[in-house]
């Protein structure tokens, strides 16, 4: 399923206190989506990596209290007074934990209690892990534990990532490159140390502004791999050599229209960043000189970045002329 569907499922599961297990390749946003669900629903979140715990850690340590042995609970477990009435207990990388540790979690997942501890009513358990085929450090999930979860498998979705990139203000050149080479959004390769994933493109977004080209290229290649990193660096250099988008807006009828496909993506991305209600008529004059698919891309990206352009006369006239494309 795509990220937006996963988020909807997790929100519904929370209403039933239903424990869920998220499966997916490394770097595709499993942890981030869980945190986003908590943030957007004003809930707490506690992240416990079972791979770093011993079986006895979960149950607690025995102590003599009033002449009787009682279990002292793990302090990280949710506490209403400290962590709030509602939240998510996130057991990330659960299948990277040794079987003895996951066995200790059986009762916590199914019965919502362990030792003397009881999970608050408003808290839901969500776990996540990589698949065995992803070549990470994983243990086969025992059937008794697997049968305690609702299993949800996450896939990378291009449209959801584009929406996320807009919301997060990702550099328009990076966004344009992914539109140009969508296969490089997520290209998992367990044989390589570095490969492109949504998580690493988020990291690359921080490197785009590095002024020293050699340093920038080294950092980008170190994040997404030599081949993809070199291609993206070439894309950046090409984008910086294109006509100034502000000059295009000043003279849309005479400005040069690139013929190279990657240059078109870069140009549309640069114009969409600058779109406003005051200049959208001139941007669309230039857009009329582009192929239809790039016109649509220009209009959609501009309206996502600056919704006010949808209220302009130029947008209305373009929409009427292109009704069949928008339907």
Short mmCIF file of C-alpha atoms in Angstrom, two decimals:
data_model
loop_
_atom_site.label_atom_id
_atom_site.label_comp_id
_atom_site.label_asym_id
_atom_site.label_seq_id
_atom_site.Cartn_x
_atom_site.Cartn_y
_atom_site.Cartn_z
CA UNK A 1 0.00 0.00 0.00
CA UNK A 2 1.06 3.60 -0.46
CA UNK A 3 1.96 5.90 2.46
CA UNK A 4 -1.37 7.76 2.53
CA UNK A 5 -3.25 4.44 2.76
CA UNK A 6 -0.96 3.24 5.53
CA UNK A 7 -1.58 6.42 7.50
CA UNK A 8 -5.35 5.94 7.17
CA UNK A 9 -5.07 2.30 8.33
CA UNK A 10 -2.99 3.24 11.37
CA UNK A 11 -5.46 5.94 12.36
CA UNK A 12 -8.35 3.46 12.14
CA UNK A 13 -6.38 0.80 14.03
CA UNK A 14 -5.83 3.27 16.85
CA UNK A 15 -9.59 3.57 17.40
CA UNK A 16 -9.72 -0.20 18.05
CA UNK A 17 -6.40 -0.47 19.93
CA UNK A 18 -5.44 -2.98 17.23
CA UNK A 19 -1.69 -3.77 17.06
CA UNK A 20 -0.25 -3.40 13.55
CA UNK A 21 2.99 -4.59 11.93
CA UNK A 22 4.42 -2.54 9.07
CA UNK A 23 6.64 -4.35 6.56
CA UNK A 24 8.77 -2.67 3.93
CA UNK A 25 12.20 -2.10 2.42
CA UNK A 26 14.77 0.09 4.20
CA UNK A 27 14.48 3.84 3.84
CA UNK A 28 10.94 4.09 2.48
CA UNK A 29 9.46 5.99 5.44
CA UNK A 30 7.94 3.41 7.79
CA UNK A 31 9.12 5.15 10.95
CA UNK A 32 8.38 8.61 9.59
CA UNK A 33 4.76 7.72 8.80
CA UNK A 34 4.18 6.39 12.32
CA UNK A 35 5.58 9.61 13.79
CA UNK A 36 3.47 11.65 11.39
CA UNK A 37 0.31 9.84 12.52
CA UNK A 38 1.16 10.65 16.13
CA UNK A 39 1.96 14.27 15.38
CA UNK A 40 -1.09 14.97 13.21
CA UNK A 41 -3.42 13.38 15.78
CA UNK A 42 -1.78 15.14 18.73
CA UNK A 43 -0.70 11.88 20.34
CA UNK A 44 2.44 10.86 22.16
CA UNK A 45 4.89 8.37 20.70
CA UNK A 46 7.49 6.19 22.40
CA UNK A 47 10.01 4.37 20.23
CA UNK A 48 11.45 1.16 21.70
CA UNK A 49 14.03 -0.73 19.62
CA UNK A 50 13.64 -4.31 20.86
CA UNK A 51 16.95 -5.27 19.22
CA UNK A 52 18.74 -3.30 21.96
CA UNK A 53 16.88 -4.99 24.84
CA UNK A 54 17.28 -8.25 26.70
CA UNK A 55 14.19 -10.40 27.41
CA UNK A 56 14.33 -9.47 31.09
CA UNK A 57 14.33 -5.74 30.23
CA UNK A 58 10.71 -5.86 29.05
CA UNK A 59 9.33 -7.73 32.02
CA UNK A 60 11.27 -5.62 34.46
CA UNK A 61 13.58 -6.32 37.38
CA UNK A 62 12.32 -8.22 40.46
CA UNK A 63 12.50 -6.35 43.76
CA UNK A 64 11.35 -7.03 47.33
CA UNK A 65 8.44 -4.75 48.24
CA UNK A 66 6.80 -5.24 51.66
CA UNK A 67 8.28 -8.70 51.88
CA UNK A 68 7.02 -9.76 48.45
CA UNK A 69 8.73 -10.01 45.04
CA UNK A 70 7.38 -7.45 42.55
CA UNK A 71 8.49 -6.52 39.07
CA UNK A 72 9.87 -3.01 38.56
CA UNK A 73 8.54 -1.95 35.15
CA UNK A 74 10.69 -0.74 32.28
CA UNK A 75 10.70 3.05 32.65
CA UNK A 76 10.41 3.69 28.89
CA UNK A 77 6.94 2.13 28.66
CA UNK A 78 4.08 4.64 28.31
CA UNK A 79 2.88 6.38 31.44
CA UNK A 80 -0.29 8.50 31.29
CA UNK A 81 0.95 11.12 33.73
CA UNK A 82 4.21 11.56 31.84
CA UNK A 83 3.30 10.74 28.22
CA UNK A 84 -0.39 11.63 27.86
CA UNK A 85 -3.70 9.84 27.56
CA UNK A 86 -3.23 8.74 23.94
CA UNK A 87 -0.25 7.62 21.94
CA UNK A 88 1.64 4.99 19.98
CA UNK A 89 4.08 2.51 21.46
CA UNK A 90 6.34 1.99 18.46
CA UNK A 91 8.35 -1.23 18.37
CA UNK A 92 10.63 -0.36 15.46
CA UNK A 93 12.88 -3.01 13.88
CA UNK A 94 11.04 -5.63 15.90
CA UNK A 95 12.21 -8.57 13.76
CA UNK A 96 15.84 -7.54 14.24
CA UNK A 97 15.53 -8.54 17.89
CA UNK A 98 16.60 -12.04 18.97
CA UNK A 99 13.72 -14.54 19.27
CA UNK A 100 13.97 -14.60 23.09
CA UNK A 101 13.32 -10.86 23.21
CA UNK A 102 10.40 -10.94 20.78
CA UNK A 103 8.94 -13.84 22.77
CA UNK A 104 8.94 -11.59 25.82
CA UNK A 105 6.82 -9.12 23.86
CA UNK A 106 4.03 -11.64 23.12
CA UNK A 107 1.94 -10.71 26.13
CA UNK A 108 2.54 -6.99 25.68
CA UNK A 109 1.28 -7.10 22.07
CA UNK A 110 -1.76 -9.32 22.64
CA UNK A 111 -2.81 -8.69 26.23
CA UNK A 112 -1.40 -5.13 26.48
CA UNK A 113 0.42 -5.99 29.70
CA UNK A 114 3.68 -7.50 30.87
CA UNK A 115 4.85 -8.22 34.41
CA UNK A 116 3.04 -5.71 36.63
CA UNK A 117 2.65 -3.24 33.77
CA UNK A 118 -0.57 -2.52 31.84
CA UNK A 119 -0.59 -0.40 28.67
CA UNK A 120 -2.93 2.61 29.04
CA UNK A 121 -6.25 2.32 27.16
CA UNK A 122 -5.49 5.20 24.82
CA UNK A 123 -2.22 3.73 23.59
CA UNK A 124 -1.81 1.53 20.50
CA UNK A 125 1.09 -0.77 19.62
CA UNK A 126 2.63 -0.39 16.17
CA UNK A 127 5.66 -2.42 15.07
CA UNK A 128 7.81 -2.18 11.95
CA UNK A 129 10.56 -4.14 10.29
CA UNK A 130 12.32 -5.01 7.07
CA UNK A 131 11.41 -8.09 5.07
CA UNK A 132 13.72 -11.09 4.99
CA UNK A 133 14.26 -10.44 1.27
CA UNK A 134 15.80 -7.03 2.08
CA UNK A 135 19.02 -8.72 3.27
CA UNK A 136 19.10 -6.87 6.57
CA UNK A 137 19.67 -8.33 10.02
CA UNK A 138 16.33 -10.01 10.63
CA UNK A 139 14.92 -13.04 12.40
CA UNK A 140 11.90 -14.89 11.11
CA UNK A 141 8.93 -13.64 13.12
CA UNK A 142 7.53 -16.48 15.25
CA UNK A 143 4.02 -17.51 14.22
CA UNK A 144 2.51 -16.83 17.68
CA UNK A 145 3.78 -13.24 17.54
CA UNK A 146 2.85 -12.74 13.87
CA UNK A 147 -0.70 -13.87 14.63
CA UNK A 148 -1.04 -11.03 17.14
CA UNK A 149 -0.64 -8.30 14.49
CA UNK A 150 -2.59 -6.85 11.60
CA UNK A 151 0.06 -6.90 8.85
CA UNK A 152 0.46 -3.91 6.52
CA UNK A 153 3.03 -3.78 3.72
CA UNK A 154 4.30 -0.37 2.63
CA UNK A 155 5.40 0.43 -0.92
CA UNK A 156 6.91 3.62 -2.31
CA UNK A 157 4.32 5.73 -4.15
CA UNK A 158 5.51 8.46 -6.51
CA UNK A 159 2.48 10.76 -6.11
CA UNK A 160 2.54 10.52 -2.32
CA UNK A 161 6.25 11.36 -2.31
CA UNK A 162 5.69 14.38 -4.57
CA UNK A 163 2.99 15.66 -2.20
CA UNK A 164 5.32 15.11 0.76
CA UNK A 165 8.13 16.94 -1.07
CA UNK A 166 5.90 19.96 -1.68
CA UNK A 167 4.76 20.04 1.94
CA UNK A 168 8.36 19.83 3.19
CA UNK A 169 9.71 22.45 0.79
CA UNK A 170 12.12 20.10 -0.97
CA UNK A 171 14.48 21.88 -3.38
CA UNK A 172 12.73 22.29 -6.72
CA UNK A 173 15.73 20.96 -8.65
CA UNK A 174 15.65 17.71 -6.66
CA UNK A 175 11.91 17.42 -7.20
CA UNK A 176 12.36 18.08 -10.92
CA UNK A 177 15.04 15.40 -11.14
CA UNK A 178 12.78 12.80 -9.50
CA UNK A 179 10.02 13.71 -11.95
CA UNK A 180 12.55 13.25 -14.75
CA UNK A 181 13.90 9.94 -13.35
CA UNK A 182 11.09 8.48 -11.18
CA UNK A 183 12.76 5.04 -11.09
CA UNK A 184 15.53 6.60 -8.99
CA UNK A 185 13.18 7.61 -6.19
CA UNK A 186 13.64 4.17 -4.69
CA UNK A 187 16.14 1.73 -6.16
CA UNK A 188 16.98 -0.71 -3.37
CA UNK A 189 20.20 -2.63 -3.99
CA UNK A 190 21.43 -4.78 -1.11
CA UNK A 191 24.76 -5.32 -2.87
CA UNK A 192 25.67 -1.63 -2.61
CA UNK A 193 26.54 0.48 0.43
CA UNK A 194 24.66 3.52 -0.92
CA UNK A 195 21.49 3.47 -3.01
CA UNK A 196 18.57 5.86 -3.52
CA UNK A 197 15.59 5.69 -1.17
CA UNK A 198 13.09 8.34 -0.05
CA UNK A 199 15.00 8.59 3.25
CA UNK A 200 18.30 9.32 1.48
CA UNK A 201 16.75 11.85 -0.92
CA UNK A 202 15.59 13.71 2.18
CA UNK A 203 19.24 13.73 3.23
CA UNK A 204 20.38 14.83 -0.25
CA UNK A 205 17.99 17.77 0.00
CA UNK A 206 20.28 19.11 2.75
CA UNK A 207 23.35 18.76 0.52
CA UNK A 208 21.99 20.58 -2.54
CA UNK A 209 22.96 23.97 -1.12
CA UNK A 210 26.63 23.08 -0.56
CA UNK A 211 28.59 25.70 -2.51
CA UNK A 212 31.72 23.64 -3.19
CA UNK A 213 30.82 21.41 -6.16
CA UNK A 214 33.34 18.68 -5.35
CA UNK A 215 32.16 18.44 -1.76
CA UNK A 216 28.52 18.48 -2.85
CA UNK A 217 29.06 15.70 -5.38
CA UNK A 218 30.94 13.56 -2.86
CA UNK A 219 28.20 13.94 -0.26
CA UNK A 220 25.39 13.25 -2.74
CA UNK A 221 27.14 10.16 -4.16
CA UNK A 222 27.78 8.96 -0.63
CA UNK A 223 24.04 9.14 0.05
CA UNK A 224 22.45 7.68 -3.09
CA UNK A 225 25.32 5.89 -4.83
CA UNK A 226 27.91 6.85 -7.42
CA UNK A 227 25.80 6.38 -10.53
CA UNK A 228 22.63 8.14 -9.39
CA UNK A 229 24.59 10.80 -7.51
CA UNK A 230 26.69 11.67 -10.56
CA UNK A 231 23.58 11.89 -12.73
CA UNK A 232 21.85 14.16 -10.23
CA UNK A 233 24.93 16.38 -9.96
CA UNK A 234 24.94 16.71 -13.77
CA UNK A 235 21.26 17.60 -13.61
CA UNK A 236 22.01 20.36 -11.08
CA UNK A 237 24.76 21.82 -13.26
CA UNK A 238 22.48 21.76 -16.29
CA UNK A 239 19.66 23.43 -14.31
CA UNK A 240 21.99 26.22 -13.21
CA UNK A 241 22.97 26.90 -16.84
CA UNK A 242 19.40 27.36 -18.07
CA UNK A 243 17.95 30.81 -18.80
CA UNK A 244 17.09 32.78 -15.67
CA UNK A 245 13.46 31.92 -14.83
CA UNK A 246 12.85 35.52 -13.79
CA UNK A 247 13.88 36.59 -17.30
CA UNK A 248 11.46 34.00 -18.73
CA UNK A 249 8.65 35.58 -16.70
CA UNK A 250 9.63 39.05 -17.92
CA UNK A 251 9.57 38.02 -21.61
CA UNK A 252 7.60 34.74 -21.86
CA UNK A 253 6.90 35.00 -25.60
CA UNK A 254 10.56 35.28 -26.65
CA UNK A 255 12.40 33.32 -23.93
CA UNK A 256 14.14 30.16 -25.09
CA UNK A 257 12.30 26.85 -24.71
CA UNK A 258 14.70 23.96 -23.96
CA UNK A 259 14.59 20.92 -26.21
CA UNK A 260 16.32 18.54 -23.82
CA UNK A 261 13.88 16.57 -21.66
CA UNK A 262 15.79 17.02 -18.42
CA UNK A 263 16.11 20.75 -19.10
CA UNK A 264 12.34 21.01 -19.55
CA UNK A 265 11.73 19.38 -16.17
CA UNK A 266 14.21 21.75 -14.55
CA UNK A 267 12.66 24.81 -16.22
CA UNK A 268 9.12 23.88 -15.19
CA UNK A 269 10.32 23.27 -11.63
CA UNK A 270 12.04 26.66 -11.45
CA UNK A 271 8.97 28.48 -12.79
CA UNK A 272 6.55 26.72 -10.42
CA UNK A 273 8.62 27.95 -7.46
CA UNK A 274 8.19 31.55 -8.62
CA UNK A 275 4.50 31.32 -9.55
CA UNK A 276 2.13 33.80 -7.92
CA UNK A 277 -1.26 35.33 -8.62
CA UNK A 278 0.55 38.40 -9.97
CA UNK A 279 2.70 36.65 -12.57
CA UNK A 280 0.78 33.48 -13.44
CA UNK A 281 -0.59 34.97 -16.66
CA UNK A 282 2.97 35.46 -17.94
CA UNK A 283 4.05 32.02 -16.77
CA UNK A 284 1.16 30.48 -18.71
CA UNK A 285 2.11 32.45 -21.81
CA UNK A 286 5.43 30.63 -21.68
CA UNK A 287 3.62 27.42 -20.77
CA UNK A 288 1.54 27.65 -23.95
CA UNK A 289 4.76 27.10 -25.87
CA UNK A 290 5.44 23.80 -24.10
CA UNK A 291 4.11 20.33 -24.84
CA UNK A 292 0.85 19.50 -23.11
CA UNK A 293 2.37 17.20 -20.50
CA UNK A 294 4.72 19.99 -19.37
CA UNK A 295 1.88 22.52 -19.36
CA UNK A 296 -0.05 20.24 -17.01
CA UNK A 297 3.03 19.75 -14.84
CA UNK A 298 3.60 23.50 -14.67
CA UNK A 299 -0.01 24.25 -13.71
CA UNK A 300 -0.27 21.46 -11.13
CA UNK A 301 3.04 22.22 -9.44
CA UNK A 302 2.37 25.96 -9.41
CA UNK A 303 -1.07 25.53 -7.86
CA UNK A 304 0.28 23.14 -5.23
CA UNK A 305 3.01 25.55 -4.20
CA UNK A 306 0.79 28.64 -4.41
CA UNK A 307 -2.95 27.78 -4.32
CA UNK A 308 -3.90 31.42 -5.09
CA UNK A 309 -2.94 30.95 -8.75
CA UNK A 310 -6.07 28.78 -9.16
CA UNK A 311 -8.16 31.92 -8.60
CA UNK A 312 -6.59 33.88 -11.46
CA UNK A 313 -8.24 34.55 -14.79
CA UNK A 314 -5.28 32.98 -16.59
CA UNK A 315 -5.75 29.71 -14.71
CA UNK A 316 -9.49 29.69 -15.50
CA UNK A 317 -8.92 30.28 -19.19
CA UNK A 318 -6.26 27.57 -19.34
CA UNK A 319 -8.52 25.12 -17.48
CA UNK A 320 -11.39 25.72 -19.92
CA UNK A 321 -9.11 25.08 -22.89
CA UNK A 322 -7.75 21.91 -21.31
CA UNK A 323 -10.84 20.41 -19.68
CA UNK A 324 -10.22 17.01 -21.25
CA UNK A 325 -6.78 16.82 -19.60
CA UNK A 326 -7.99 17.81 -16.14
CA UNK A 327 -10.95 15.39 -16.02
#
